Amino acid sequence: MPRFRLRAAVLGTLVAAVPVAVGAAVLRRLRRLPPGGAPAPIAPDLAESAPATAPLDLNAATVEQLQALPGIGPARARRIVESREADGPFGSPDDLVDRGLLPASVLQQIREAVAAGP
């Protein structure tokens, strides 16, 4: 029976603490409102205003740069660089699949982030 009382006491403390925590969060937000209670205007989304980054050139990328792409670890990155050096430059990102360097599913994940320069 004492274990039940202990669990009930702990649970009661947690249940009592939830409204306090939620109330504190609401108060913090209210304190940030300007006079009059209207929220400040929302700034434009940074993603919309930021310039798009250029795709990574497969014909110039280093092993470290390739590893930063999703689905490409150290071994795949090395194989891509070695293939480029042995078989020549890539004509398009599809060459990664054609040469057996990546599965099509990984290429789909990185297609927008890579390009094959001249």
CSV table of C-alpha atoms in Angstrom, one decimal:
chain,number,residue,atom,x,y,z
A,1,MET,CA,0.0,0.0,0.0
A,2,PRO,CA,2.8,2.5,0.7
A,3,ARG,CA,4.1,2.2,-2.9
A,4,PHE,CA,0.6,3.1,-4.2
A,5,ARG,CA,0.5,6.2,-2.1
A,6,LEU,CA,4.0,7.3,-3.3
A,7,ARG,CA,3.0,6.8,-6.9
A,8,ALA,CA,-0.2,8.7,-6.3
A,9,ALA,CA,1.7,11.5,-4.7
A,10,VAL,CA,4.2,11.8,-7.5
A,11,LEU,CA,1.4,11.6,-10.1
A,12,GLY,CA,-0.5,14.3,-8.2
A,13,THR,CA,2.5,16.5,-8.2
A,14,LEU,CA,3.0,16.1,-12.0
A,15,VAL,CA,-0.7,16.7,-12.7
A,16,ALA,CA,-0.6,19.9,-10.6
A,17,ALA,CA,2.6,21.1,-12.3
A,18,VAL,CA,1.3,20.9,-15.9
A,19,PRO,CA,-1.2,23.8,-15.6
A,20,VAL,CA,1.5,25.9,-13.8
A,21,ALA,CA,4.0,25.2,-16.7
A,22,VAL,CA,1.4,26.0,-19.3
A,23,GLY,CA,0.3,29.1,-17.5
A,24,ALA,CA,3.9,30.3,-17.2
A,25,ALA,CA,4.4,29.8,-21.0
A,26,VAL,CA,1.2,31.8,-21.7
A,27,LEU,CA,2.3,34.6,-19.4
A,28,ARG,CA,5.8,34.8,-21.0
A,29,ARG,CA,4.1,35.2,-24.4
A,30,LEU,CA,1.7,37.8,-23.1
A,31,ARG,CA,4.6,39.9,-21.7
A,32,ARG,CA,6.1,40.0,-25.2
A,33,LEU,CA,3.0,41.6,-26.7
A,34,PRO,CA,3.2,45.3,-27.5
A,35,PRO,CA,0.8,47.7,-25.8
A,36,GLY,CA,-2.7,47.1,-27.0
A,37,GLY,CA,-2.3,43.4,-27.1
A,38,ALA,CA,-1.8,43.1,-30.8
A,39,PRO,CA,1.0,40.8,-31.8
A,40,ALA,CA,3.9,42.3,-33.8
A,41,PRO,CA,3.8,41.7,-37.5
A,42,ILE,CA,5.4,38.5,-38.6
A,43,ALA,CA,8.6,38.9,-40.5
A,44,PRO,CA,8.7,37.3,-44.0
A,45,ASP,CA,9.9,33.8,-44.1
A,46,LEU,CA,13.7,33.7,-44.4
A,47,ALA,CA,13.5,30.7,-46.7
A,48,GLU,CA,11.5,32.7,-49.2
A,49,SER,CA,13.8,35.7,-49.2
A,50,ALA,CA,17.1,33.9,-49.1
A,51,PRO,CA,18.8,33.3,-52.4
A,52,ALA,CA,18.8,29.7,-53.5
A,53,THR,CA,22.2,28.0,-53.2
A,54,ALA,CA,23.8,26.7,-56.3
A,55,PRO,CA,23.8,23.0,-56.8
A,56,LEU,CA,26.9,21.0,-56.0
A,57,ASP,CA,28.9,20.3,-59.2
A,58,LEU,CA,29.5,16.6,-59.3
A,59,ASN,CA,32.6,17.1,-61.5
A,60,ALA,CA,34.3,19.4,-59.0
A,61,ALA,CA,33.0,18.2,-55.6
A,62,THR,CA,35.3,16.9,-53.0
A,63,VAL,CA,34.7,13.8,-50.9
A,64,GLU,CA,33.8,16.0,-47.9
A,65,GLN,CA,31.3,18.0,-49.9
A,66,LEU,CA,29.6,14.8,-51.3
A,67,GLN,CA,29.4,13.4,-47.8
A,68,ALA,CA,27.3,16.4,-46.7
A,69,LEU,CA,24.5,15.2,-49.0
A,70,PRO,CA,21.8,12.9,-47.6
A,71,GLY,CA,22.4,9.2,-48.3
A,72,ILE,CA,26.0,9.6,-49.2
A,73,GLY,CA,28.6,8.4,-46.7
A,74,PRO,CA,32.4,8.2,-46.9
A,75,ALA,CA,32.4,5.1,-49.1
A,76,ARG,CA,29.9,6.4,-51.7
A,77,ALA,CA,31.6,9.7,-51.8
A,78,ARG,CA,35.0,8.1,-52.5
A,79,ARG,CA,33.5,5.9,-55.2
A,80,ILE,CA,32.0,8.9,-56.9
A,81,VAL,CA,35.3,10.8,-56.9
A,82,GLU,CA,37.2,7.7,-58.1
A,83,SER,CA,34.7,7.1,-60.9
A,84,ARG,CA,35.0,10.7,-62.0
A,85,GLU,CA,38.8,10.4,-62.1
A,86,ALA,CA,38.8,7.0,-63.9
A,87,ASP,CA,35.8,7.3,-66.3
A,88,GLY,CA,35.7,11.0,-66.9
A,89,PRO,CA,33.3,13.7,-66.0
A,90,PHE,CA,29.6,13.1,-65.3
A,91,GLY,CA,27.2,14.3,-68.1
A,92,SER,CA,24.2,14.5,-65.7
A,93,PRO,CA,23.3,13.4,-62.2
A,94,ASP,CA,21.7,10.3,-63.7
A,95,ASP,CA,25.2,9.1,-64.5
A,96,LEU,CA,25.5,8.3,-60.7
A,97,VAL,CA,22.9,5.6,-61.2
A,98,ASP,CA,24.1,4.5,-64.6
A,99,ARG,CA,27.6,3.9,-63.3
A,100,GLY,CA,26.2,2.0,-60.3
A,101,LEU,CA,27.4,4.5,-57.8
A,102,LEU,CA,24.0,5.3,-56.2
A,103,PRO,CA,20.6,3.7,-56.0
A,104,ALA,CA,17.9,5.6,-57.8
A,105,SER,CA,16.2,6.3,-54.4
A,106,VAL,CA,19.3,8.3,-53.2
A,107,LEU,CA,19.5,10.2,-56.4
A,108,GLN,CA,15.9,11.3,-56.0
A,109,GLN,CA,16.8,12.7,-52.5
A,110,ILE,CA,19.7,14.7,-53.8
A,111,ARG,CA,18.6,15.5,-57.4
A,112,GLU,CA,17.9,19.2,-56.7
A,113,ALA,CA,21.1,19.6,-54.8
A,114,VAL,CA,23.5,18.4,-57.5
A,115,ALA,CA,24.4,19.2,-61.1
A,116,ALA,CA,27.0,18.0,-63.6
A,117,GLY,CA,28.9,21.0,-64.8
A,118,PRO,CA,30.8,21.2,-68.1
